[in-house]
mmCIF file of C-alpha atoms and ligand atoms in Angstrom:
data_model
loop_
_atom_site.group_PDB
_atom_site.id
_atom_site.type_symbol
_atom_site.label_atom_id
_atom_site.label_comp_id
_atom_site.label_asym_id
_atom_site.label_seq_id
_atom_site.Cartn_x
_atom_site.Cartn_y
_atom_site.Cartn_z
ATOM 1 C CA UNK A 1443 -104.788 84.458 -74.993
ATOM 2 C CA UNK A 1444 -104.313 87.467 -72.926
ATOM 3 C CA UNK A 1445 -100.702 88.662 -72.359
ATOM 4 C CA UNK A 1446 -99.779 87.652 -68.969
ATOM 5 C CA UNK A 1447 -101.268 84.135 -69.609
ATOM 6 C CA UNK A 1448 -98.760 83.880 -72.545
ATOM 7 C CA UNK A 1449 -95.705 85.308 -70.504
ATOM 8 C CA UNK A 1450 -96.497 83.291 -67.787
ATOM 9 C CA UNK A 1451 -96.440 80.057 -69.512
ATOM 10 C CA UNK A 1452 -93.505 80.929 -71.357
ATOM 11 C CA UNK A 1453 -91.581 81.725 -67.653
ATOM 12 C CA UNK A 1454 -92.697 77.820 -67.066
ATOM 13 C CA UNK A 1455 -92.176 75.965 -70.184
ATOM 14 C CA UNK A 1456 -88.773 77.510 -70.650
ATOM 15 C CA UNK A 1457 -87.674 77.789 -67.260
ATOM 16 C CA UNK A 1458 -83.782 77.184 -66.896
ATOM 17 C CA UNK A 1459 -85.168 74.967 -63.455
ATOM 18 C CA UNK A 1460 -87.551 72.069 -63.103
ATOM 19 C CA UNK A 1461 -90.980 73.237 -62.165
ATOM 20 C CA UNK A 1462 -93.421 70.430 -61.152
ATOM 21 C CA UNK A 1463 -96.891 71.452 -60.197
ATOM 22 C CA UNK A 1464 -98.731 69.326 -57.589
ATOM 23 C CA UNK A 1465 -101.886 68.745 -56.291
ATOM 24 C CA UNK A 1466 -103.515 68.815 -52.678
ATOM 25 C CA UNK A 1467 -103.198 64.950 -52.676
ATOM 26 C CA UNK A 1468 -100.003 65.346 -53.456
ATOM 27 C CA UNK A 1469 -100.258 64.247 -57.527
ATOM 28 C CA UNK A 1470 -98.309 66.104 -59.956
ATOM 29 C CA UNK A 1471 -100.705 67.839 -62.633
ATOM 30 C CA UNK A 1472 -98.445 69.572 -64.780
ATOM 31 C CA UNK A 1473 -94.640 69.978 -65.110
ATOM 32 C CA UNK A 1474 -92.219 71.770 -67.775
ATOM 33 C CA UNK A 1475 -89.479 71.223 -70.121
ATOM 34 C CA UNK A 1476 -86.667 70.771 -68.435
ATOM 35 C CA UNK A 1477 -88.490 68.466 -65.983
ATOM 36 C CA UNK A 1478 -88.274 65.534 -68.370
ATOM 37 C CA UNK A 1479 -84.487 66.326 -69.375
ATOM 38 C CA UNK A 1480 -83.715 66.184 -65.793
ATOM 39 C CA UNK A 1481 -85.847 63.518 -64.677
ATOM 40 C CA UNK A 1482 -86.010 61.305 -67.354
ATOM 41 C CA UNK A 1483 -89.366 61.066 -67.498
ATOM 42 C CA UNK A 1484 -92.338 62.136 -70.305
ATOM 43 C CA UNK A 1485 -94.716 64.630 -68.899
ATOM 44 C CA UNK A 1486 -97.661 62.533 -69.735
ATOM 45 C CA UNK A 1487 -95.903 59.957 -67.659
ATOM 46 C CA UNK A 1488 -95.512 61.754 -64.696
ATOM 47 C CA UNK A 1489 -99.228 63.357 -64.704
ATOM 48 C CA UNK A 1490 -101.450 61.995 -61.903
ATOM 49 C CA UNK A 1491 -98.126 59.856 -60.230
ATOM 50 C CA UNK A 1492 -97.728 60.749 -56.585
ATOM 51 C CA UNK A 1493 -94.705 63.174 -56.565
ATOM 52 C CA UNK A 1494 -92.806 60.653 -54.488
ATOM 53 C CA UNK A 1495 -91.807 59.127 -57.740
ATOM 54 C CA UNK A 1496 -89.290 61.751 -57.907
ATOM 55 C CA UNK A 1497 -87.893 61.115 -54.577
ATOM 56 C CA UNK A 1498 -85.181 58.718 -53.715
ATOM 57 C CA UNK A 1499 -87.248 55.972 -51.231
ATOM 58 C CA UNK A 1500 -84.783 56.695 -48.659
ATOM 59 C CA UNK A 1501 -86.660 60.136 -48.167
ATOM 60 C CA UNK A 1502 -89.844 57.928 -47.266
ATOM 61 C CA UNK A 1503 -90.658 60.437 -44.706
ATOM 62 C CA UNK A 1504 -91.428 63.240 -47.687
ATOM 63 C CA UNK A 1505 -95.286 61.899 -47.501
ATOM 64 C CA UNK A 1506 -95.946 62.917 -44.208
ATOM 65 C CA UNK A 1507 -93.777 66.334 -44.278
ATOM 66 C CA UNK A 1508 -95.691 66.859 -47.878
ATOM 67 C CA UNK A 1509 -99.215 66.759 -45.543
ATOM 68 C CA UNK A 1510 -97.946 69.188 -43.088
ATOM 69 C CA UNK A 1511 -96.701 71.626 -45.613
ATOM 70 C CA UNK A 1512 -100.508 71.868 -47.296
ATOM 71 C CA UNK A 1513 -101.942 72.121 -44.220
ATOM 72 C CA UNK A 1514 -99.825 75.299 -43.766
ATOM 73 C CA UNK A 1515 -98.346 76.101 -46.846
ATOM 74 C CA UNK A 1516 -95.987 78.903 -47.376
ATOM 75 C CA UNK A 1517 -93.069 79.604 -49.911
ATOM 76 C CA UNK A 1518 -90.043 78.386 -48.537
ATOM 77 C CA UNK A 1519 -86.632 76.552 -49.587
ATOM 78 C CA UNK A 1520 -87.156 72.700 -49.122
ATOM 79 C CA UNK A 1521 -85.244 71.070 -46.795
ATOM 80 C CA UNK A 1522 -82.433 74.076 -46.355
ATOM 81 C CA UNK A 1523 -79.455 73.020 -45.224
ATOM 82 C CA UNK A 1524 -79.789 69.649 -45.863
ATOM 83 C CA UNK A 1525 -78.592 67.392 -48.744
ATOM 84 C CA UNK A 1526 -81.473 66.935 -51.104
ATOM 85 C CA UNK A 1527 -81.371 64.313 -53.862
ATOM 86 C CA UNK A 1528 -84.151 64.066 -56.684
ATOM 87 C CA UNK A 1529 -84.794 60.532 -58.218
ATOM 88 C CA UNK A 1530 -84.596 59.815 -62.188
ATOM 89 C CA UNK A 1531 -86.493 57.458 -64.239
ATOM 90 C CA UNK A 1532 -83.912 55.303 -64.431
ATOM 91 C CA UNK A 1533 -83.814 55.249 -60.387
ATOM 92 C CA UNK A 1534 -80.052 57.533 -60.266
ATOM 93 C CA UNK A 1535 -80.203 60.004 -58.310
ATOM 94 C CA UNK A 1536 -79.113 64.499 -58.673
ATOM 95 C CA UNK A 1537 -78.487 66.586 -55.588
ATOM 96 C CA UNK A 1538 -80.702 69.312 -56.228
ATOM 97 C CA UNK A 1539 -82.143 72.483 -54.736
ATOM 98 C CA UNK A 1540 -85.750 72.678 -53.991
ATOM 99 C CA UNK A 1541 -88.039 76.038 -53.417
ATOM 100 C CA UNK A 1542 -91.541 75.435 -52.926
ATOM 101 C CA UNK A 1543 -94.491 77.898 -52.974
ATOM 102 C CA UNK A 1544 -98.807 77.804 -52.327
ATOM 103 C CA UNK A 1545 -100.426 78.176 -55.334
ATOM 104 C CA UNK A 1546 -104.093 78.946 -54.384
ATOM 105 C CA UNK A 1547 -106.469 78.841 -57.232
ATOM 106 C CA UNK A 1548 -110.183 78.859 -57.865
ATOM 107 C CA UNK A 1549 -110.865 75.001 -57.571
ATOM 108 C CA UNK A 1550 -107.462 74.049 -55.243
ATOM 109 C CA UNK A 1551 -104.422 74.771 -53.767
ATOM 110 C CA UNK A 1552 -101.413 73.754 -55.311
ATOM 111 C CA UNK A 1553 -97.840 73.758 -54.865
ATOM 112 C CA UNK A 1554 -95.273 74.801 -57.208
ATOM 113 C CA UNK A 1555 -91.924 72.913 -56.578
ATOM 114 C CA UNK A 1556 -88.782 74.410 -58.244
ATOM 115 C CA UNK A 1557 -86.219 71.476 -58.555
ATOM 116 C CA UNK A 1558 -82.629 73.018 -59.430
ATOM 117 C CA UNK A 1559 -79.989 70.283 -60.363
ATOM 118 C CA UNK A 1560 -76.893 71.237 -58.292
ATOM 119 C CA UNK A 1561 -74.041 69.083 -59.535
ATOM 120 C CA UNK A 1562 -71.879 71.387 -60.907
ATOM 121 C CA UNK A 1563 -71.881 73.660 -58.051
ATOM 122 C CA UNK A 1564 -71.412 70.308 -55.792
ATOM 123 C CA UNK A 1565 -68.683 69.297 -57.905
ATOM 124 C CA UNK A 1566 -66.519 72.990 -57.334
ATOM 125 C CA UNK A 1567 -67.862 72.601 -53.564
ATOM 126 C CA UNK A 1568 -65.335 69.309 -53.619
ATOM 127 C CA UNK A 1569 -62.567 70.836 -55.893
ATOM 128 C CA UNK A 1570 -62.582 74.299 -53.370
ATOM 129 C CA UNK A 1571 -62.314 71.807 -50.338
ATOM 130 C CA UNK A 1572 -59.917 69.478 -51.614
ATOM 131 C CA UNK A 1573 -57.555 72.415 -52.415
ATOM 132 C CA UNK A 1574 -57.874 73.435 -49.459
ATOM 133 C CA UNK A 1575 -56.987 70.110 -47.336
ATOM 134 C CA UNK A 1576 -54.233 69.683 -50.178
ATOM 135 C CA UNK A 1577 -52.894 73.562 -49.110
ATOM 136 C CA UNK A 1578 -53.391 72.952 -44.969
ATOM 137 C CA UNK A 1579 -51.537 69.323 -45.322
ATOM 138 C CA UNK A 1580 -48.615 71.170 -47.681
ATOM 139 C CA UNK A 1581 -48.004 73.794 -44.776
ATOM 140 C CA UNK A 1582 -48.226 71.091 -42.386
ATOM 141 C CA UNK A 1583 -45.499 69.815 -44.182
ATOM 142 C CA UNK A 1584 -43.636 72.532 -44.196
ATOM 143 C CA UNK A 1585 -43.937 73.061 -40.408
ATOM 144 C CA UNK A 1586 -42.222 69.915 -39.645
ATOM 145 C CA UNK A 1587 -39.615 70.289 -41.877
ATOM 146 C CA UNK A 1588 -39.109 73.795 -40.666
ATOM 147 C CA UNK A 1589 -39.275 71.856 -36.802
ATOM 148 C CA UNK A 1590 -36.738 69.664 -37.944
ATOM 149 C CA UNK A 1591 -34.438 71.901 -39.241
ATOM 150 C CA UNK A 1592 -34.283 73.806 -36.117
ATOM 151 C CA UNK A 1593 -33.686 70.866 -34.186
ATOM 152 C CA UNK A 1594 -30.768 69.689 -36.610
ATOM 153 C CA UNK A 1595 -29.166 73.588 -35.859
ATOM 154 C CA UNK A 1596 -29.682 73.382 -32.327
ATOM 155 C CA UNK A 1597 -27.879 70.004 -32.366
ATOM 156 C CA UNK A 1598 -25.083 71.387 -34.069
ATOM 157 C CA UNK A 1599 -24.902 73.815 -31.121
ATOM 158 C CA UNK A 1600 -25.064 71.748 -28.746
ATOM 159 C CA UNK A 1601 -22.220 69.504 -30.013
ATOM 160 C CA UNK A 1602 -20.111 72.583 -30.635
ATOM 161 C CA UNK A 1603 -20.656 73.380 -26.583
ATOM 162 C CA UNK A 1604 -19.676 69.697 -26.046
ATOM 163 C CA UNK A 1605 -16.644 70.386 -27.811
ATOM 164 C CA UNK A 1606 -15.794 73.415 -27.055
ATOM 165 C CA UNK A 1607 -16.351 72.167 -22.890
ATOM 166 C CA UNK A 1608 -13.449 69.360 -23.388
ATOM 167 C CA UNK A 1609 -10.570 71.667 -24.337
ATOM 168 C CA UNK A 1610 -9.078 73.912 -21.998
ATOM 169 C CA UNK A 1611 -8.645 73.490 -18.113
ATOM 170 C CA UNK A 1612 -10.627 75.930 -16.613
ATOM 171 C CA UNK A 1613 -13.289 73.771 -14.404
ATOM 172 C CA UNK A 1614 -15.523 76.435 -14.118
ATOM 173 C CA UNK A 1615 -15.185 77.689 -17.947
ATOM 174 C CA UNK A 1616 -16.157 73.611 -18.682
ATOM 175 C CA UNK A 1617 -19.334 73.600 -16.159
ATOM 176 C CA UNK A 1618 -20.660 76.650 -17.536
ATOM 177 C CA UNK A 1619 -20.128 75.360 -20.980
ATOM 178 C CA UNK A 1620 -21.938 71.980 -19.936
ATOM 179 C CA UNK A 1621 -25.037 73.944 -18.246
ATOM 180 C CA UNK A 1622 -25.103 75.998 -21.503
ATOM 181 C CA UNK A 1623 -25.380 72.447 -23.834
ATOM 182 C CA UNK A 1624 -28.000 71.276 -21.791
ATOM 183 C CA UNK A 1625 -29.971 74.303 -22.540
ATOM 184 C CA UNK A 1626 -29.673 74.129 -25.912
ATOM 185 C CA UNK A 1627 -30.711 70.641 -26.125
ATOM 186 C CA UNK A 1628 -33.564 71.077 -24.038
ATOM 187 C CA UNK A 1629 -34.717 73.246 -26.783
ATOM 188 C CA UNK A 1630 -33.840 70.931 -29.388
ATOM 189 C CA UNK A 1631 -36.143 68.209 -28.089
ATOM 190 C CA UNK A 1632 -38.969 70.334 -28.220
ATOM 191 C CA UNK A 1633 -38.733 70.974 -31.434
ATOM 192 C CA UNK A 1634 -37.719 66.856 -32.711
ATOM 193 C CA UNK A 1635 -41.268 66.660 -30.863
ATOM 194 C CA UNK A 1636 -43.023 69.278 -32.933
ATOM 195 C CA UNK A 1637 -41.691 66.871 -35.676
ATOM 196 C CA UNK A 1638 -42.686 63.907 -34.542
ATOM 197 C CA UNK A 1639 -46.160 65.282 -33.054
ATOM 198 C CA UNK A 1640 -49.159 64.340 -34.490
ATOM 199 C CA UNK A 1641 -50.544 67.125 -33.963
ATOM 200 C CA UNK A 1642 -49.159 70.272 -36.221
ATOM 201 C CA UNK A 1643 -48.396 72.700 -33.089
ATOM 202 C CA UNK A 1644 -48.118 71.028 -29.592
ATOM 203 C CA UNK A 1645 -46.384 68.141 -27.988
ATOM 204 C CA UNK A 1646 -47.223 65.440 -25.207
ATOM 205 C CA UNK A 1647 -45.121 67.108 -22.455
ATOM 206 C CA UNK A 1648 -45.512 63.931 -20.434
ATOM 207 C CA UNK A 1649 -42.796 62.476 -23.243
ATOM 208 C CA UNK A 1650 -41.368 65.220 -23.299
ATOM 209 C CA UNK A 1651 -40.416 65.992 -19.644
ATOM 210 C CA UNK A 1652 -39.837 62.173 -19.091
ATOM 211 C CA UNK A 1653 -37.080 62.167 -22.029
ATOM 212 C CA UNK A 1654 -35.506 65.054 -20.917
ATOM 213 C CA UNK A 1655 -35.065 64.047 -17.222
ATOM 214 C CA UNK A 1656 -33.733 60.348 -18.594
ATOM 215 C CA UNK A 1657 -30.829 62.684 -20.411
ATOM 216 C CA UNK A 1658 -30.352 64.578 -17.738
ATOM 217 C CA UNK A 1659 -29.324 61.537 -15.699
ATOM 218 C CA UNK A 1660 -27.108 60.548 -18.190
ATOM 219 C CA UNK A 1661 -25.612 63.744 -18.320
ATOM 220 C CA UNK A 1662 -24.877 63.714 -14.845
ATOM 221 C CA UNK A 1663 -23.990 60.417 -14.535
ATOM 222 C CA UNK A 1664 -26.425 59.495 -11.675
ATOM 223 C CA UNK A 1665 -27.086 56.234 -10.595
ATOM 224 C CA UNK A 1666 -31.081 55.828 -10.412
ATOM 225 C CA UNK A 1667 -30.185 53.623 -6.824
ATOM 226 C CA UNK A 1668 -28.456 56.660 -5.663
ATOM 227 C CA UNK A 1669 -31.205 59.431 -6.368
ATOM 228 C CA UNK A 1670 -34.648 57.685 -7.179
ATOM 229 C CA UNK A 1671 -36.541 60.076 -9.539
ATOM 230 C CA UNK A 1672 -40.214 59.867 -10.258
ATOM 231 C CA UNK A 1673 -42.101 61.437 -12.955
ATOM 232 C CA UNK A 1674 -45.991 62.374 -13.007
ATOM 233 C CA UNK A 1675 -47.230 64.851 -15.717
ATOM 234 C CA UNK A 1676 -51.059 64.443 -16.439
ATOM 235 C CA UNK A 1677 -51.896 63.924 -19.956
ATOM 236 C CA UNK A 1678 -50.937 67.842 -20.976
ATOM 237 C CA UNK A 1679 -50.180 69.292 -24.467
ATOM 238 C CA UNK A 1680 -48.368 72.003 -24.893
ATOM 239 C CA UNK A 1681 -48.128 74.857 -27.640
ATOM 240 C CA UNK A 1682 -44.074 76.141 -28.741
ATOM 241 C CA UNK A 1683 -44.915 79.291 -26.701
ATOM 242 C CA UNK A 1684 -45.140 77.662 -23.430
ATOM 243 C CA UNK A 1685 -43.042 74.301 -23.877
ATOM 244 C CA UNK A 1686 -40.083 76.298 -24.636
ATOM 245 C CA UNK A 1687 -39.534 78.494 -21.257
ATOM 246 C CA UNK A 1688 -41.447 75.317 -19.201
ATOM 247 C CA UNK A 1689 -38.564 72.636 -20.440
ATOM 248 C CA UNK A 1690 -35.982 75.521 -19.322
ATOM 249 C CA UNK A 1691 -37.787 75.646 -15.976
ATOM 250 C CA UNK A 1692 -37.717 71.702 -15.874
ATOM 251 C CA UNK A 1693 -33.913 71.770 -16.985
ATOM 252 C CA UNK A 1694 -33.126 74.300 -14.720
ATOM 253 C CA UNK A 1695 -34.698 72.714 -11.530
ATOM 254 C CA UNK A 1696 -33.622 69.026 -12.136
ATOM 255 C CA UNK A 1697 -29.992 70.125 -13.556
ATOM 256 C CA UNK A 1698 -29.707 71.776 -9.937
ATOM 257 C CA UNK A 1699 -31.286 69.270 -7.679
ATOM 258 C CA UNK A 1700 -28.795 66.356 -9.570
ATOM 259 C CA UNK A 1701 -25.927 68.946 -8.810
ATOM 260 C CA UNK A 1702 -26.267 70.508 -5.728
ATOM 261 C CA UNK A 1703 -28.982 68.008 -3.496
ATOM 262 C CA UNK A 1704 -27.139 65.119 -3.274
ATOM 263 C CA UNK A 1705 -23.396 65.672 -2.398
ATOM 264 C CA UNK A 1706 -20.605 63.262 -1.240
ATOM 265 C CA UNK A 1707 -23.168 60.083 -1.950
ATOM 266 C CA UNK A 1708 -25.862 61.164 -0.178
ATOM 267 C CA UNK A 1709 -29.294 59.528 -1.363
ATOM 268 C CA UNK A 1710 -32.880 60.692 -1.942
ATOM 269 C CA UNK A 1711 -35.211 61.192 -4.208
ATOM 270 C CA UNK A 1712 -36.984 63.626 -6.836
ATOM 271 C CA UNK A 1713 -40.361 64.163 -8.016
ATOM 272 C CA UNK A 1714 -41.136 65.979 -10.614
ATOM 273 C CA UNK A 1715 -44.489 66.791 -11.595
ATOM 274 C CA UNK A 1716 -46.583 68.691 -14.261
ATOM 275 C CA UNK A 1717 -50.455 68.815 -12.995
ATOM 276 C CA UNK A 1718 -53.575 70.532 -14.841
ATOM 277 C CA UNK A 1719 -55.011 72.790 -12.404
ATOM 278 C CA UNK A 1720 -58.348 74.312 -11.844
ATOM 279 C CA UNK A 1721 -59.017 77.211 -14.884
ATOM 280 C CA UNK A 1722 -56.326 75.877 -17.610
ATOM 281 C CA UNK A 1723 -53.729 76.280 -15.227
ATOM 282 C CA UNK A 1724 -50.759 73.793 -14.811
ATOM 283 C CA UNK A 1725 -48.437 73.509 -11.777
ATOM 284 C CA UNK A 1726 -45.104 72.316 -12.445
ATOM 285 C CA UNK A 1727 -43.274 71.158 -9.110
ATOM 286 C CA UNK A 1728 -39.798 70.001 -8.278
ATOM 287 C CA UNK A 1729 -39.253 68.158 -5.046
ATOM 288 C CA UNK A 1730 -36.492 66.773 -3.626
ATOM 289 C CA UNK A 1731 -35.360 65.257 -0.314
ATOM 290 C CA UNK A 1732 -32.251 66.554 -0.209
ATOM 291 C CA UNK A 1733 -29.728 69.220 1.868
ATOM 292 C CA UNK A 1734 -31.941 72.165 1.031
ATOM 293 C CA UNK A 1735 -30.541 75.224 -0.592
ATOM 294 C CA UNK A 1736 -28.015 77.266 1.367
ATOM 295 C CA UNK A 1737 -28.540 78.980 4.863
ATOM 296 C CA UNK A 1738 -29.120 82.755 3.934
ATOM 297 C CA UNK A 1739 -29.861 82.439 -0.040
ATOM 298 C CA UNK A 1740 -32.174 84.403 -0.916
ATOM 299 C CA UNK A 1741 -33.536 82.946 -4.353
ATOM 300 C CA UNK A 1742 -35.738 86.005 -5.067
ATOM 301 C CA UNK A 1743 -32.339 88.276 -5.461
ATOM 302 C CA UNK A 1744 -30.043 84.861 -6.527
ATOM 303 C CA UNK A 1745 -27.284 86.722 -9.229
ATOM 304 C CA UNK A 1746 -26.276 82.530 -10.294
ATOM 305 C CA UNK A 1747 -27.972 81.824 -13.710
ATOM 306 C CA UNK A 1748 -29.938 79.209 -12.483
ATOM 307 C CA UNK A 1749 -32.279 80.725 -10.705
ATOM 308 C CA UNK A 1750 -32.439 83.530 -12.158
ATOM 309 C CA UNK A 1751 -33.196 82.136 -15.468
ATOM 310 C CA UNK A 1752 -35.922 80.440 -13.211
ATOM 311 C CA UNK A 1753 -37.277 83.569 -12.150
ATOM 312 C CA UNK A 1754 -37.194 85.109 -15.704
ATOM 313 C CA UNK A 1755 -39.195 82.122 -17.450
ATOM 314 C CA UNK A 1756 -41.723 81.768 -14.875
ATOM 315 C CA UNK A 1757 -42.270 85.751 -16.056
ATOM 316 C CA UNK A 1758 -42.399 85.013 -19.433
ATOM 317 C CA UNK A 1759 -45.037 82.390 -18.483
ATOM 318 C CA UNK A 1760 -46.877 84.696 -16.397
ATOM 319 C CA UNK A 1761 -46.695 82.500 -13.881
ATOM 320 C CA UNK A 1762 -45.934 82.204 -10.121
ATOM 321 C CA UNK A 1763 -43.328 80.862 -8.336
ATOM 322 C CA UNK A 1764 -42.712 79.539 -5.052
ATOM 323 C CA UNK A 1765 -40.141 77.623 -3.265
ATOM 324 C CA UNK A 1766 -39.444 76.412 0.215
ATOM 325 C CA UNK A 1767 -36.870 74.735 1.655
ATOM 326 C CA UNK A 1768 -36.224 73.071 4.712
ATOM 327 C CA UNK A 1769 -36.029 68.971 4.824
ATOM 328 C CA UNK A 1770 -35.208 69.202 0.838
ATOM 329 C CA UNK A 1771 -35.687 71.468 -1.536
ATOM 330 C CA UNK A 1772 -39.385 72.149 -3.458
ATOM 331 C CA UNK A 1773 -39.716 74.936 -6.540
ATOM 332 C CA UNK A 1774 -42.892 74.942 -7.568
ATOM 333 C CA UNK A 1775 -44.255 77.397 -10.941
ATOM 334 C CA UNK A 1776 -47.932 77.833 -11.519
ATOM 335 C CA UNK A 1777 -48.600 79.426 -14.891
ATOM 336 C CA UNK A 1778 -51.211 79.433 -17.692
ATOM 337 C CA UNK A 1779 -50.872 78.528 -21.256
ATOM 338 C CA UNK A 1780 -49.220 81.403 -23.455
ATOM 339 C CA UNK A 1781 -51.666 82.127 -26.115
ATOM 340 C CA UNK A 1782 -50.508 82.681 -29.453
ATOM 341 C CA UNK A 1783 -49.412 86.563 -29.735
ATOM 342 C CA UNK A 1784 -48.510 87.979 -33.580
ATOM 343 C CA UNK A 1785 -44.914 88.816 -33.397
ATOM 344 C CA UNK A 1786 -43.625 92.106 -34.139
HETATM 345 N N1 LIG B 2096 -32.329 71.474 -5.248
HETATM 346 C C1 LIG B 2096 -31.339 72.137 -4.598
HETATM 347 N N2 LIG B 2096 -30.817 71.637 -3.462
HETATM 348 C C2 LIG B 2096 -29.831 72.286 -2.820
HETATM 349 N N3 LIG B 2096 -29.317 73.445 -3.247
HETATM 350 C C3 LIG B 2096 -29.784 73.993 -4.351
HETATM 351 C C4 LIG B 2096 -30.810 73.380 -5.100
HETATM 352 N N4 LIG B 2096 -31.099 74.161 -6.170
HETATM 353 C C5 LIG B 2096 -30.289 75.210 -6.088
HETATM 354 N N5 LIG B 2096 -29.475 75.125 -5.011
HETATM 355 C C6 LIG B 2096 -28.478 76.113 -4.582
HETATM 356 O O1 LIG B 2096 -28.769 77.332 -5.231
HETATM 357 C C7 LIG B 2096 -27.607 77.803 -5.884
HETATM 358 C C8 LIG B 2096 -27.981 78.583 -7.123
HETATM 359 O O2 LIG B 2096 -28.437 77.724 -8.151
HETATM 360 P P1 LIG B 2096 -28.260 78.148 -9.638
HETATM 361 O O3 LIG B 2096 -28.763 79.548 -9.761
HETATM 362 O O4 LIG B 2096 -28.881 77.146 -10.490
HETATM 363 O O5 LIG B 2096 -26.711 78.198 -9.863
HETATM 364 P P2 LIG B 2096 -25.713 76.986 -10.092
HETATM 365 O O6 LIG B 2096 -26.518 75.752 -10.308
HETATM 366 O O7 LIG B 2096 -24.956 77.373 -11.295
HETATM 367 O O8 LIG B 2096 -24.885 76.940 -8.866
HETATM 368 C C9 LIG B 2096 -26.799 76.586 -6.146
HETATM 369 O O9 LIG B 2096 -25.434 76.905 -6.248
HETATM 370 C C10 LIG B 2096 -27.091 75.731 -4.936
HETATM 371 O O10 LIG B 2096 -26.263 76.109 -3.858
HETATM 372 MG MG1 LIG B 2097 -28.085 75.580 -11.659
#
């Protein structure tokens, strides 16, 4: 036997993979050791059987894709990228690697399939991914609690305001401590929604701005047949960065128009709305029907908090604002969301 003969068959006898060798008509003519540990079956057994009987009968189509390859054969992986399974004796089935290659010889052409079992590597594939849902759901988790936490402080805040706002007789002192509350829990709620979100970083500002206008009412003790007060926000959702300075926006606008658009009884209405505009733009508008801000303010150079926080956030948003007044009073912010920026 000359040398090469003997290495070669040694490479295929001992071969740490399955190698089965099959024919044109697709019959398998030879195979090596570790094909019958694998497959269950004795190589005299599997000697002029169709190869299908290694193939689960859900892969019916292999017959036709096994005519195509021999018509053009060329060494390739089997299937790549797709979940192969290999069929046993006793019909169970191992996910396997397959690399097949043309064997042309003097009397036929031949293909060599390599079958690899793959269930250990398939079995770390699930451990790696299942640690790593188990680490993603844990900082979830963590999130929220961190969400609720915040909330819980602000809270705390906000009831020290409240407090703080009943002693003393300074009117003013007691608005300004009032305004300052509401700020602070218009904060708060976005973060209870983070909490309560199913998703892990934005909230439903529909809810949102809906739940903070009902408190906002009862805050200012209105009387819904006094000011009628209609809310329309398209189905948005909202990351931290850009609920945060919109809800002041919201809590600034509404606070004002309960406050300053409807004195001595007078009735109306307010709409406020949050619409998606054309390239992921939103337009938050607050309308009302009321007296209409001051002859002779100028609300780009307003000093009063309000508006000037107004003006700020819209900034931050790197947004636009514009208002107009006349028959009522109409603010209305268009702004993009605020991506994500690492903090320094
Ligand atoms: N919707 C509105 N209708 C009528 N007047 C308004 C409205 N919004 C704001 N204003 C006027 O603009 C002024 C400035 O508002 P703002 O900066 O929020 O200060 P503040 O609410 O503390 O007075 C208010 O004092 C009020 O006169
Ligand atoms: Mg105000």
């Amino acid at each position: 036997v000359p040398d090469s003969q003997a290495i070669f068959y040694e490479l295929f006898e001992f071969a740490p993979d399955a190698i089965v060798v099959v024919d044109r008509d697709g019959r398998i003519t030879r195979a090596n050791a570790k094909t019958e540990e694998l497959f269950g079956w004795s190589r005299e057994e599997l000697v002029d059987r169709p190869v299908e009987v290694l193939i689960p009968a859900r892969f019916a189509a292999h017959v036709g894709y096994r005519s195509r390859y021999l018509a053009e054969p060329r060494a390739r992986p089997m299937g790549a990228g797709l979940e192969l399974y290999a069929r046993r004796k006793d019909g169970t089935e191992v996910p396997v690697d397959i690399m097949l290659s043309p064997v042309q010889t003097e009397r036929d052409r031949l293909v060599l399939a390599v079958v690899r079992d793959v269930t250990e590597r398939k079995i770390a594939e699930a451990r790696v991914r299942e640690a790593l849902q188990r680490e993603r759901r844990l900082k979830e988790i963590h999130h929220k609690e961190i969400h609720h936490r915040v909330k819980n402080n602000l809270q705390v805040i906000s009831s020290l305001l409240f407090l703080q706002s009943t002693y003393g007789s300074d009117l003013a002192a007691q608005e300004m401590l009032k305004e300052s509350q509401g700020r602070v829990k218009s904060i708060a709620l976005i973060h209870e929604k983070l909490y309560r979100s199913e998703s892990v970083d934005t909230i439903d500002y529909a809810e949102y701005v809906r739940d903070l206008v009902t408190d906002l009412l009862r805050t200012y003790s209105v009387e819904q047949r006094d000011i009628a007060v209609h809310v329309g926000v398209d189905n948005v959702h909202l990351g931290i960065d850009t609920a945060i300075p919109c809800g002041l926006i919201v809590n600034e606008l509404v606070s004002n128009v309960l406050k300053h658009a409807f004195p001595a009884g007078r009735k109306g209405s307010v709409r406020v709305e949050l619409r998606s505009a054309p390239e992921e733009r939103y337009v938050l508008a607050v309308r009302d029907d009321g007296v209409g801000l001051p002859a002779g303010l100028d609300w780009r150079r307003a000093h009063s908090l309000g508006l000037k926080l107004v003006a700020d956030l819209t900034k931050q948003l790197g947004g636009v604002l514009e208002v107009e007044s006349g028959d009522g009073t109409a603010f209305r912010v268009t702004f993009a969301e605020v991506r994500y920026k690492e903090r320094e």
